[in-house]
Short mmCIF file of C-alpha atoms in Angstrom, two decimals:
data_model
loop_
_atom_site.label_atom_id
_atom_site.label_comp_id
_atom_site.label_asym_id
_atom_site.label_seq_id
_atom_site.Cartn_x
_atom_site.Cartn_y
_atom_site.Cartn_z
CA MET A 1457 -26.89 18.57 -50.81
CA LYS A 1458 -28.13 15.42 -52.53
CA THR A 1459 -25.59 12.96 -53.86
CA ILE A 1460 -25.91 9.95 -56.14
CA CYS A 1461 -23.96 6.76 -55.44
CA LEU A 1462 -23.76 4.89 -58.76
CA TYR A 1463 -22.53 1.30 -58.52
CA PHE A 1464 -22.16 -1.55 -61.03
CA GLU A 1465 -21.57 -5.26 -60.42
CA ILE A 1466 -19.37 -7.30 -62.78
CA HIS A 1467 -19.69 -11.08 -62.54
CA GLN A 1468 -19.38 -13.79 -65.15
CA ILE A 1469 -21.09 -17.17 -64.92
CA ILE A 1470 -18.80 -20.22 -65.09
CA HIS A 1471 -20.75 -22.57 -67.37
CA LEU A 1472 -20.72 -26.23 -66.38
CA LYS A 1473 -20.65 -28.86 -69.10
CA ARG A 1474 -23.02 -31.78 -69.51
CA TYR A 1475 -21.74 -34.30 -66.94
CA ARG A 1476 -23.21 -37.81 -66.81
CA PHE A 1477 -23.40 -40.20 -63.91
CA PHE A 1478 -20.91 -42.49 -65.68
CA ASP A 1479 -18.37 -39.66 -65.82
CA ILE A 1480 -17.99 -39.75 -62.04
CA GLY A 1481 -14.52 -41.00 -61.15
CA THR A 1482 -13.17 -40.73 -64.69
CA ASP A 1483 -13.56 -37.04 -65.65
CA HIS A 1484 -12.50 -34.34 -63.19
CA TYR A 1485 -12.96 -31.34 -65.49
CA TYR A 1486 -16.42 -29.83 -65.18
CA TYR A 1487 -16.52 -26.74 -67.41
CA ASP A 1488 -17.75 -25.80 -70.87
CA ASP A 1489 -14.74 -23.82 -72.11
CA TYR A 1490 -16.29 -23.01 -75.46
CA GLU A 1491 -19.42 -21.52 -73.89
CA ASN A 1492 -17.39 -19.63 -71.28
CA GLU A 1493 -15.26 -18.00 -73.96
CA ARG A 1494 -18.21 -17.31 -76.28
CA SER A 1495 -20.42 -15.78 -73.58
CA ILE A 1496 -17.80 -13.49 -72.04
CA ASN A 1497 -16.62 -12.23 -75.44
CA ASP A 1498 -20.24 -11.53 -76.33
CA ILE A 1499 -20.96 -9.61 -73.13
CA ALA A 1500 -17.64 -7.73 -73.37
CA GLU A 1501 -18.44 -6.61 -76.92
CA ARG A 1502 -22.11 -5.78 -76.38
CA SER A 1503 -21.97 -4.37 -72.85
CA TYR A 1504 -18.75 -4.07 -70.85
CA MET A 1505 -16.52 -2.25 -73.33
CA PRO A 1506 -19.14 0.24 -74.63
CA ALA A 1507 -20.35 0.93 -71.08
CA LEU A 1508 -16.85 1.39 -69.63
CA ASN A 1509 -15.81 3.63 -72.51
CA THR A 1510 -18.87 5.78 -71.85
CA LEU A 1511 -18.16 6.00 -68.12
CA LEU A 1512 -14.52 6.95 -68.81
CA GLN A 1513 -15.69 9.66 -71.19
CA MET A 1514 -18.10 10.94 -68.52
CA ILE A 1515 -15.23 11.25 -66.04
CA GLN A 1516 -13.00 12.99 -68.57
CA GLU A 1517 -15.74 15.48 -69.49
CA ASN A 1518 -16.82 16.18 -65.90
CA GLY A 1519 -13.51 16.08 -64.04
CA LYS A 1520 -13.72 15.01 -60.41
CA TYR A 1521 -17.46 15.74 -60.35
CA PHE A 1522 -18.60 12.37 -61.69
CA LYS A 1523 -17.74 9.25 -59.67
CA VAL A 1524 -18.68 5.60 -59.93
CA ALA A 1525 -18.11 2.32 -58.04
CA PHE A 1526 -17.64 -1.28 -59.20
CA SER A 1527 -17.26 -4.71 -57.74
CA LEU A 1528 -15.84 -7.73 -59.56
CA SER A 1529 -16.15 -11.32 -58.43
CA GLY A 1530 -12.88 -13.24 -58.36
CA THR A 1531 -14.22 -15.90 -60.72
CA GLY A 1532 -15.33 -13.10 -63.05
CA ILE A 1533 -11.82 -11.65 -63.02
CA GLU A 1534 -10.40 -15.08 -63.89
CA GLN A 1535 -12.69 -15.32 -66.92
CA LEU A 1536 -11.76 -11.80 -68.03
CA GLU A 1537 -8.06 -12.63 -67.67
CA MET A 1538 -8.42 -15.61 -69.98
CA HIS A 1539 -10.88 -14.36 -72.59
CA ALA A 1540 -11.35 -10.57 -72.37
CA PRO A 1541 -8.29 -8.87 -70.80
CA GLN A 1542 -9.25 -5.60 -72.55
CA VAL A 1543 -12.04 -5.19 -69.98
CA LEU A 1544 -9.56 -5.31 -67.08
CA GLU A 1545 -7.26 -2.88 -68.89
CA LYS A 1546 -10.16 -0.45 -69.31
CA LEU A 1547 -11.04 -0.79 -65.62
CA GLN A 1548 -7.42 -0.01 -64.72
CA GLU A 1549 -7.61 3.06 -66.94
CA LEU A 1550 -10.75 4.13 -65.10
CA ASN A 1551 -9.01 3.51 -61.79
CA GLU A 1552 -6.19 5.89 -62.73
CA THR A 1553 -8.67 8.79 -62.92
CA GLY A 1554 -9.13 8.71 -59.12
CA CYS A 1555 -12.92 8.86 -59.58
CA VAL A 1556 -13.58 5.13 -59.24
CA GLU A 1557 -13.89 2.86 -56.21
CA PHE A 1558 -13.70 -0.94 -56.21
CA LEU A 1559 -15.65 -2.82 -53.55
CA ALA A 1560 -15.13 -6.21 -51.90
CA GLU A 1561 -17.41 -9.17 -52.52
CA PRO A 1562 -17.16 -12.97 -52.23
CA TYR A 1563 -14.54 -14.33 -54.63
CA SER A 1564 -16.85 -17.08 -55.88
CA HIS A 1565 -20.01 -14.93 -56.02
CA GLY A 1566 -21.44 -17.71 -53.88
CA LEU A 1567 -23.65 -18.23 -50.86
CA SER A 1568 -20.96 -18.98 -48.27
CA SER A 1569 -22.34 -16.25 -45.98
CA LEU A 1570 -25.42 -18.45 -45.48
CA ALA A 1571 -23.48 -21.59 -44.67
CA ASN A 1572 -20.01 -21.22 -43.20
CA GLU A 1573 -18.51 -18.14 -41.54
CA GLN A 1574 -14.89 -19.21 -42.14
CA ALA A 1575 -15.54 -19.96 -45.80
CA PHE A 1576 -17.20 -16.56 -46.19
CA ALA A 1577 -14.25 -14.78 -44.57
CA ARG A 1578 -11.82 -16.65 -46.86
CA ASP A 1579 -13.95 -15.71 -49.87
CA MET A 1580 -13.90 -12.01 -48.97
CA LYS A 1581 -10.17 -11.89 -48.15
CA LYS A 1582 -9.22 -13.71 -51.34
CA GLN A 1583 -11.19 -11.25 -53.49
CA CYS A 1584 -9.70 -8.26 -51.64
CA GLN A 1585 -6.21 -9.52 -52.49
CA LYS A 1586 -7.21 -9.83 -56.16
CA ILE A 1587 -8.64 -6.29 -56.24
CA GLU A 1588 -5.54 -4.86 -54.54
CA GLU A 1589 -3.34 -6.71 -57.03
CA TYR A 1590 -5.12 -5.10 -59.99
CA PHE A 1591 -6.06 -1.67 -58.69
CA GLY A 1592 -3.53 -0.96 -55.95
CA LYS A 1593 -5.93 -0.37 -53.09
CA LYS A 1594 -7.62 -2.63 -50.57
CA PRO A 1595 -11.44 -2.27 -50.53
CA THR A 1596 -13.00 -0.59 -47.49
CA VAL A 1597 -16.67 -1.14 -48.40
CA ALA A 1598 -18.20 -4.56 -49.08
CA ARG A 1599 -21.19 -6.07 -50.79
CA ASN A 1600 -22.37 -9.64 -50.69
CA SER A 1601 -23.45 -11.73 -53.69
CA SER A 1602 -26.74 -10.26 -55.00
CA LEU A 1603 -26.69 -7.85 -52.01
CA ILE A 1604 -27.55 -10.71 -49.61
CA TYR A 1605 -27.66 -9.29 -46.08
CA SER A 1606 -28.79 -9.94 -42.52
CA ASP A 1607 -27.74 -8.72 -39.09
CA ASP A 1608 -25.46 -11.75 -38.71
CA ILE A 1609 -23.82 -11.20 -42.10
CA GLY A 1610 -23.33 -7.52 -41.25
CA ALA A 1611 -21.55 -8.54 -38.05
CA GLN A 1612 -19.24 -10.85 -40.05
CA ILE A 1613 -18.42 -8.03 -42.50
CA ALA A 1614 -17.70 -5.63 -39.63
CA ALA A 1615 -15.40 -8.23 -38.02
CA LEU A 1616 -13.38 -8.30 -41.26
CA GLY A 1617 -12.68 -4.58 -40.86
CA PHE A 1618 -14.94 -3.00 -43.46
CA LYS A 1619 -16.38 0.47 -42.89
CA GLY A 1620 -19.58 0.02 -44.87
CA MET A 1621 -21.75 -2.41 -46.80
CA LEU A 1622 -24.24 -2.21 -49.66
CA THR A 1623 -27.60 -3.94 -49.46
CA GLU A 1624 -31.18 -3.79 -50.69
CA GLY A 1625 -33.64 -1.14 -49.60
CA ALA A 1626 -36.42 -3.72 -49.39
CA LYS A 1627 -39.84 -2.39 -48.35
CA HIS A 1628 -40.57 -5.32 -46.04
CA VAL A 1629 -37.43 -4.38 -44.06
CA LEU A 1630 -37.60 -0.58 -44.18
CA GLY A 1631 -41.34 -0.21 -43.62
CA TRP A 1632 -41.99 3.53 -43.39
CA LYS A 1633 -38.28 4.39 -43.55
CA SER A 1634 -36.60 5.78 -46.67
CA PRO A 1635 -33.53 4.25 -48.35
CA HIS A 1636 -32.15 7.78 -48.84
CA TYR A 1637 -30.26 7.87 -45.54
CA VAL A 1638 -27.16 6.17 -44.14
CA TYR A 1639 -28.03 3.46 -41.63
CA ASN A 1640 -25.93 1.08 -39.55
CA CYS A 1641 -25.89 -2.64 -38.84
CA ASN A 1642 -28.06 -3.66 -35.91
CA SER A 1643 -25.43 -6.13 -34.66
CA ALA A 1644 -22.37 -3.98 -35.42
CA PRO A 1645 -23.12 -0.24 -35.05
CA ASN A 1646 -19.79 0.80 -36.60
CA LEU A 1647 -20.73 -0.78 -39.94
CA LYS A 1648 -22.64 1.73 -42.09
CA LEU A 1649 -25.25 0.54 -44.58
CA LEU A 1650 -26.08 2.03 -47.96
CA LEU A 1651 -29.50 0.88 -49.14
CA ARG A 1652 -30.36 0.50 -52.81
CA ASP A 1653 -33.24 2.58 -54.13
CA VAL A 1654 -35.23 -0.24 -55.73
CA GLU A 1655 -37.46 1.89 -57.95
CA LEU A 1656 -34.82 4.26 -59.31
CA SER A 1657 -32.37 1.40 -59.93
CA ASP A 1658 -34.89 -0.91 -61.63
CA ASP A 1659 -36.22 1.90 -63.82
CA ILE A 1660 -32.83 1.81 -65.56
CA SER A 1661 -31.80 -1.85 -65.27
CA LEU A 1662 -35.18 -3.55 -65.85
CA ARG A 1663 -37.75 -1.16 -67.35
CA PHE A 1664 -35.83 1.33 -69.49
CA ASN A 1665 -36.63 -0.33 -72.85
CA ASN A 1666 -40.12 -1.60 -71.95
CA ALA A 1667 -42.55 0.23 -74.25
CA GLU A 1668 -45.48 -0.95 -72.09
CA TRP A 1669 -44.09 0.67 -68.94
CA GLU A 1670 -45.94 3.81 -67.91
CA GLY A 1671 -42.66 5.67 -67.47
CA TYR A 1672 -41.51 4.92 -71.03
CA PRO A 1673 -39.60 6.64 -72.56
CA LEU A 1674 -37.35 7.63 -69.68
CA PHE A 1675 -35.25 10.77 -70.16
CA ALA A 1676 -32.27 11.85 -68.05
CA ASP A 1677 -33.70 15.27 -67.17
CA ALA A 1678 -36.98 13.77 -65.94
CA TYR A 1679 -35.09 11.11 -63.98
CA ILE A 1680 -32.90 13.70 -62.23
CA GLU A 1681 -35.94 15.89 -61.62
CA ARG A 1682 -37.55 13.03 -59.66
CA ILE A 1683 -34.45 12.86 -57.47
CA ALA A 1684 -34.39 16.64 -56.99
CA ARG A 1685 -38.04 16.62 -55.82
CA LEU A 1686 -37.32 14.18 -52.98
CA PRO A 1687 -37.59 15.73 -49.49
CA GLU A 1688 -34.61 17.95 -48.68
CA GLU A 1689 -33.45 15.77 -45.78
CA GLU A 1690 -33.23 12.68 -48.05
CA GLN A 1691 -29.67 13.17 -49.25
CA ILE A 1692 -28.32 9.76 -50.33
CA ILE A 1693 -29.56 8.24 -53.60
CA ASN A 1694 -28.13 4.76 -54.14
CA ILE A 1695 -28.48 3.43 -57.69
CA PHE A 1696 -27.08 -0.11 -57.88
CA MET A 1697 -27.23 -2.56 -60.82
CA GLU A 1698 -25.26 -5.06 -62.89
CA LEU A 1699 -23.03 -3.53 -65.55
CA SER A 1700 -24.58 -5.95 -68.05
CA ALA A 1701 -27.81 -3.96 -67.72
CA LEU A 1702 -26.11 -1.46 -70.03
CA GLY A 1703 -26.10 -3.37 -73.31
CA ILE A 1704 -27.59 -6.78 -72.45
CA ALA A 1705 -30.73 -6.27 -70.32
CA GLN A 1706 -31.18 -2.90 -72.02
CA PRO A 1707 -29.75 -3.13 -75.55
CA LEU A 1708 -27.52 -0.41 -76.91
CA SER A 1709 -30.16 0.32 -79.54
CA SER A 1710 -32.41 1.63 -76.74
CA ASN A 1711 -29.98 4.57 -76.27
CA ILE A 1712 -29.28 3.44 -72.71
CA LEU A 1713 -25.70 4.78 -72.85
CA GLU A 1714 -26.87 8.17 -74.06
CA PHE A 1715 -29.22 8.26 -71.08
CA ILE A 1716 -26.39 7.39 -68.65
CA LYS A 1717 -24.08 9.91 -70.27
CA ALA A 1718 -26.62 12.73 -69.77
CA LEU A 1719 -27.07 12.09 -66.02
CA PRO A 1720 -24.09 14.18 -64.75
CA VAL A 1721 -25.06 17.15 -66.95
CA CYS A 1722 -28.64 17.12 -65.67
CA ALA A 1723 -27.58 16.48 -62.05
CA LYS A 1724 -25.10 19.36 -62.06
CA GLY A 1725 -27.88 21.70 -63.11
CA LYS A 1726 -29.91 20.66 -60.06
CA GLY A 1727 -27.01 20.91 -57.61
CA ILE A 1728 -26.80 17.12 -57.18
CA THR A 1729 -23.33 15.55 -56.81
CA PHE A 1730 -21.89 12.04 -57.26
CA SER A 1731 -20.04 10.18 -54.48
CA THR A 1732 -18.35 6.82 -53.96
CA PRO A 1733 -19.56 4.49 -51.17
CA THR A 1734 -16.47 5.13 -49.02
CA GLU A 1735 -16.90 8.91 -49.31
CA ILE A 1736 -20.47 8.62 -48.06
CA CYS A 1737 -19.52 6.29 -45.21
CA MET A 1738 -16.75 8.67 -44.12
CA LYS A 1739 -18.74 11.92 -44.36
CA VAL A 1740 -22.33 11.05 -43.49
CA LYS A 1741 -23.54 9.94 -40.06
CA SER A 1742 -25.94 7.07 -39.56
CA VAL A 1743 -29.52 7.96 -38.65
CA GLY A 1744 -30.03 4.64 -36.88
CA ALA A 1745 -29.90 0.86 -37.10
CA VAL A 1746 -31.80 -1.33 -39.55
CA ASN A 1747 -33.14 -4.55 -38.06
CA VAL A 1748 -32.72 -7.45 -40.53
CA PRO A 1749 -33.10 -10.76 -38.66
CA ASP A 1750 -33.80 -12.69 -41.89
CA THR A 1751 -31.75 -12.59 -45.06
CA LEU A 1752 -32.69 -10.26 -47.91
CA SER A 1753 -31.32 -9.79 -51.45
CA TRP A 1754 -32.02 -7.78 -54.60
CA VAL A 1755 -33.51 -10.77 -56.48
CA ASP A 1756 -37.20 -11.28 -57.38
CA GLU A 1757 -40.20 -9.60 -55.80
CA GLU A 1758 -39.68 -11.30 -52.42
CA ARG A 1759 -36.16 -9.83 -52.07
CA ASP A 1760 -35.00 -12.91 -50.15
CA CYS A 1761 -32.97 -16.08 -50.78
CA SER A 1762 -35.81 -18.28 -52.06
CA CYS A 1763 -34.52 -18.18 -55.65
CA TRP A 1764 -31.44 -20.16 -54.51
CA LEU A 1765 -32.72 -22.20 -51.57
CA GLY A 1766 -36.49 -22.27 -52.07
CA ASN A 1767 -36.97 -25.95 -52.89
CA ALA A 1768 -35.73 -29.32 -51.63
CA MET A 1769 -33.36 -29.88 -54.58
CA GLN A 1770 -31.57 -26.58 -54.00
CA ARG A 1771 -31.23 -27.19 -50.27
CA GLU A 1772 -29.90 -30.72 -50.79
CA ALA A 1773 -27.26 -29.50 -53.27
CA PHE A 1774 -26.36 -26.56 -51.02
CA ASN A 1775 -25.99 -28.70 -47.88
CA LYS A 1776 -23.94 -31.35 -49.68
CA LEU A 1777 -21.57 -28.74 -51.13
CA TYR A 1778 -20.89 -27.07 -47.79
CA SER A 1779 -20.59 -30.38 -45.93
CA VAL A 1780 -16.92 -30.42 -47.00
CA ALA A 1781 -16.24 -26.69 -46.43
CA ASP A 1782 -14.26 -27.16 -43.22
CA ARG A 1783 -12.07 -29.87 -44.72
CA LEU A 1784 -11.26 -27.70 -47.74
CA LEU A 1785 -10.31 -24.79 -45.53
CA ILE A 1786 -7.93 -27.05 -43.63
CA ALA A 1787 -6.48 -28.87 -46.65
CA ASN A 1788 -5.90 -25.88 -49.00
CA GLU A 1789 -5.29 -27.91 -52.19
CA PRO A 1790 -4.99 -25.47 -55.19
CA ARG A 1791 -6.86 -27.47 -57.88
CA ILE A 1792 -9.57 -28.53 -55.44
CA ASN A 1793 -9.91 -24.93 -54.25
CA GLN A 1794 -10.43 -23.64 -57.79
CA ASP A 1795 -13.23 -26.15 -58.40
CA TRP A 1796 -14.66 -25.21 -55.01
CA ASP A 1797 -14.82 -21.54 -56.02
CA TYR A 1798 -16.58 -22.33 -59.29
CA LEU A 1799 -19.06 -24.79 -57.77
CA GLN A 1800 -20.05 -22.27 -55.09
CA ALA A 1801 -21.32 -19.70 -57.63
CA SER A 1802 -24.92 -18.78 -56.84
CA ASN A 1803 -26.14 -19.26 -60.41
CA ASN A 1804 -25.64 -23.03 -60.04
CA PHE A 1805 -28.46 -23.00 -57.48
CA ARG A 1806 -30.53 -20.40 -59.35
CA PHE A 1807 -30.81 -22.77 -62.32
CA MET A 1808 -32.61 -25.24 -60.01
CA THR A 1809 -35.36 -22.81 -58.97
CA THR A 1810 -38.99 -23.80 -59.53
CA LYS A 1811 -40.51 -20.44 -58.57
CA PRO A 1812 -41.96 -18.11 -61.21
CA SER A 1813 -40.19 -14.81 -61.78
CA ASN A 1814 -40.87 -11.61 -63.69
CA VAL A 1815 -37.22 -11.58 -64.73
CA GLY A 1816 -36.36 -14.06 -67.47
CA LEU A 1817 -34.01 -16.88 -66.45
CA ASP A 1818 -31.68 -18.40 -69.03
CA ARG A 1819 -30.87 -21.91 -67.83
CA GLY A 1820 -28.30 -22.50 -70.57
CA ILE A 1821 -27.86 -26.21 -71.32
CA TYR A 1822 -30.55 -27.24 -68.86
CA SER A 1823 -34.10 -28.10 -69.92
CA GLY A 1824 -35.47 -27.37 -66.45
CA PRO A 1825 -34.71 -27.26 -62.72
CA PHE A 1826 -34.48 -31.06 -62.28
CA ASP A 1827 -32.03 -31.30 -65.20
CA ALA A 1828 -29.89 -28.58 -63.60
CA PHE A 1829 -30.02 -30.40 -60.24
CA THR A 1830 -29.05 -33.77 -61.74
CA ASN A 1831 -26.08 -32.39 -63.66
CA TYR A 1832 -24.81 -30.41 -60.67
CA MET A 1833 -25.14 -33.36 -58.28
CA ASN A 1834 -23.19 -35.61 -60.65
CA ILE A 1835 -20.35 -33.09 -60.69
CA LEU A 1836 -20.60 -32.61 -56.94
CA GLY A 1837 -20.43 -36.39 -56.45
CA ASP A 1838 -17.11 -36.57 -58.31
CA PHE A 1839 -15.79 -33.47 -56.53
CA ILE A 1840 -16.53 -34.86 -53.06
CA ASN A 1841 -15.00 -38.22 -54.02
CA ARG A 1842 -11.80 -36.36 -54.90
CA VAL A 1843 -11.82 -34.57 -51.56
CA ASN A 1844 -12.35 -37.85 -49.71
CA ALA A 1845 -9.61 -39.55 -51.74
CA LEU A 1846 -7.13 -36.93 -50.54
CA TYR A 1847 -8.42 -36.86 -46.99
CA PRO A 1848 -10.54 -39.91 -46.07
CA GLU A 1849 -13.83 -39.43 -44.22
CA GLU A 1850 -12.55 -41.69 -41.43
CA ILE A 1851 -10.21 -38.87 -40.39
CA ASP A 1852 -12.26 -36.20 -38.64
CA ASN A 1853 -11.53 -32.50 -39.11
CA GLU A 1854 -9.56 -32.20 -35.87
CA GLN A 1855 -7.33 -35.15 -36.75
CA LEU A 1856 -6.89 -33.85 -40.30
CA ASN A 1857 -5.91 -30.43 -39.03
CA SER A 1858 -3.41 -31.96 -36.60
CA LEU A 1859 -1.98 -34.23 -39.30
CA LEU A 1860 -1.55 -31.42 -41.84
CA THR A 1861 -0.01 -29.17 -39.19
CA THR A 1862 2.51 -31.91 -38.37
CA ILE A 1863 3.31 -32.38 -42.06
CA LYS A 1864 3.73 -28.62 -42.51
CA ASN A 1865 6.02 -28.37 -39.47
CA GLN A 1866 8.12 -31.26 -40.74
CA GLY A 1867 8.30 -29.63 -44.16
CA ASP A 1868 9.45 -26.37 -42.58
CA GLU A 1869 12.07 -28.25 -40.54
CA ILE A 1870 13.37 -30.03 -43.66
CA GLU A 1871 13.52 -26.72 -45.51
CA MET A 1872 15.55 -25.16 -42.68
CA LYS A 1873 17.96 -28.11 -42.66
CA ASP A 1874 18.34 -27.91 -46.44
CA LYS A 1875 19.25 -24.24 -46.14
CA GLU A 1876 21.77 -25.08 -43.40
CA ILE A 1877 23.34 -27.78 -45.60
CA VAL A 1878 23.68 -25.30 -48.48
CA ARG A 1879 25.25 -22.75 -46.12
CA LEU A 1880 27.78 -25.27 -44.75
CA LYS A 1881 28.69 -26.50 -48.25
CA SER A 1882 29.33 -22.95 -49.34
CA LYS A 1883 31.51 -22.35 -46.29
CA LEU A 1884 33.44 -25.57 -46.93
CA GLU A 1885 34.09 -24.62 -50.57
CA LYS A 1886 35.61 -21.32 -49.42
CA MET A 1887 37.91 -23.10 -46.93
CA GLU A 1888 39.28 -25.73 -49.36
CA PRO A 1889 41.46 -23.36 -51.51
CA VAL A 1890 43.10 -21.99 -48.34
CA GLU A 1891 44.17 -25.49 -47.30
CA LYS A 1892 45.71 -26.17 -50.74
CA LYS A 1893 47.84 -23.01 -50.86
CA PRO A 1894 50.83 -24.27 -48.70
CA ALA A 1895 51.29 -27.30 -51.01
CA GLU A 1896 51.26 -25.08 -54.09
CA LYS A 1897 53.83 -22.61 -52.67
CA LYS A 1898 56.76 -25.13 -52.39
CA PRO A 1899 57.77 -25.11 -56.07
CA ALA A 1900 57.10 -21.40 -56.22
CA GLU A 1901 59.68 -20.81 -53.41
CA LYS A 1902 62.54 -22.14 -55.59
CA LYS A 1903 61.57 -19.80 -58.38
CA SER A 1904 61.41 -16.92 -55.97
CA THR A 1905 65.02 -17.71 -54.81
CA ALA A 1906 66.25 -17.50 -58.36
CA LYS A 1907 64.47 -14.25 -58.86
CA LYS A 1908 66.10 -12.77 -55.75
CA ALA A 1909 69.58 -13.27 -57.29
CA THR A 1910 68.76 -11.06 -60.23
CA PRO A 1911 68.30 -7.84 -58.27
CA ALA A 1912 71.63 -8.52 -56.52
CA LYS A 1913 73.45 -8.44 -59.87
CA LYS A 1914 71.73 -5.22 -60.85
CA THR A 1915 72.73 -3.43 -57.67
CA PRO A 1916 76.00 -1.96 -59.07
CA VAL A 1917 74.06 -0.48 -61.99
CA LYS A 1918 71.77 1.33 -59.56
CA LYS A 1919 74.76 2.54 -57.53
CA ALA A 1920 76.51 3.69 -60.68
CA ALA A 1921 73.48 5.61 -61.65
CA ALA A 1922 73.44 7.19 -58.21
CA LYS A 1923 77.13 8.23 -58.54
CA LYS A 1924 76.45 9.67 -61.97
CA ASP A 1925 73.76 11.85 -60.45
#
C-alpha cells in the first residue's frame, strides 16, 4: 500500500542590521529587531496560521488517517516566542492530536555539519531539548539544514542515536534508482534514509501558481492520480517543503490551501495512506545503501552546497566563523553562544552568493553579494574580538580547557564548602537554646517550690471529699 510522508520546515531568518567598520568594538548588538518582528508577524499572518489551521482541520475531519511532520529550527522557535507565540500554541494543539511528528535539525539552521563535528552534535542536541520542552517527546528522526547530507553526515547523525534521516532524492545521486523506497546510510547501515520526491514536492512549493507551467492548474485528484499510477512496488512518497510555501511562495489567493485540504480525500479514494517519518522507518525495511560521498541539498538545480560556499567570499566568511568553534564549545558563555547561533544561520552565507538561480533571492538590506559579505565580516570581526577578549588567542584550546576545568572544579569545591557552612550554622543554632535552658530554670525552681505548697494545703479537702463518698 502506498503511503505519503508530508513534511514541512519552519525556520525564520534572523535579520542582521547595517553594521559599519567603525562600529567594531563599540556596538555588540547585531540584529534588526524591527525587521525581525515585522517579517515574522507577516509570515505568521499570511502563511503559518492559515496553513496550520488547515492542517488541524484536516486531522479533525480525517481522524488518525491524515498525518504530518514538522521541524523547527531553534532560532526560529526563539523568534516565534518573542513575536508570534500563537504559532507555537497552534503547533502544540496539533501535537495533542497524536497525528503529528516533530523532527530534529540544527538549532541554528546553520552549516556546522560541514565544518565541525562537535559543533554539529551540540546544535542537534540543543534543538532536541527545545522540541522536547515544547512537545513532550524527543525526536527520533533528523534532518539537516536544507536537507544537506553526505555519508559522513549520515554517520554523525547515526552516532547521535537517530533512527532515520530526511534528505534530497537528487538525480545525480540516485541515478536509475527511485526515491520511492527506504534506503540506508552507506556509512551507518542502521540509519534509514527517506528521500524527497523532487518533482512532486516542487510542483506544490514552486510551480503551483505558475500560469506558464505546463501542469497548471494543478488539481488534487490529478496529483493523487499521478501517485497512484506509480509502479506498485514504489510505496513511499516523500513530499517535503517549507511551510512558508503555503501562503508566501504560493499565495493564499492561488487556492493552495484548498488543494492541500483535498489531498486526504482524494488519497483515501485511491487506497493511499499518510505516515510520519518514524512510522516509515519502523515499519519499512531498507532496500539498500545510497552512496553519497559529496554533500547534497535541496537548493538550486545543482542540489549541492554551492549556494553557500561557492565563491571565495563565502568560504572566507565560513572559515573565519568556524575558526573559533572549538573555543566556544569549551567556554560556553551564554551571550556569546546566542550570537554564535544567529551568526551560523545558512542564510547569512546565501546572501553572498554570486551564482544565478531560478528561485528568487531576497537579500534584504543588501544591494548585492559583496555588500552582504562586508556587513557580515564587520559583525564577525567584532564577535571574534569579544571571544578573544574573554579567552586570549595566546592560550591554546588545550590550555583553555584545562584552565576552565580548574575554575569549574574550584567553583564546585567552594559551593560544597558553602553548603557545609550553612549546615553547620543551622546545627549550631539548634544547639544554642539547649545550652541556655539550665540558666533560665533557676528562677523557675523557686516558683515551682511555692506551687508545691499549694497542693499540700488542699490535701484535706480531697480526703474530706473521699470520706463523704
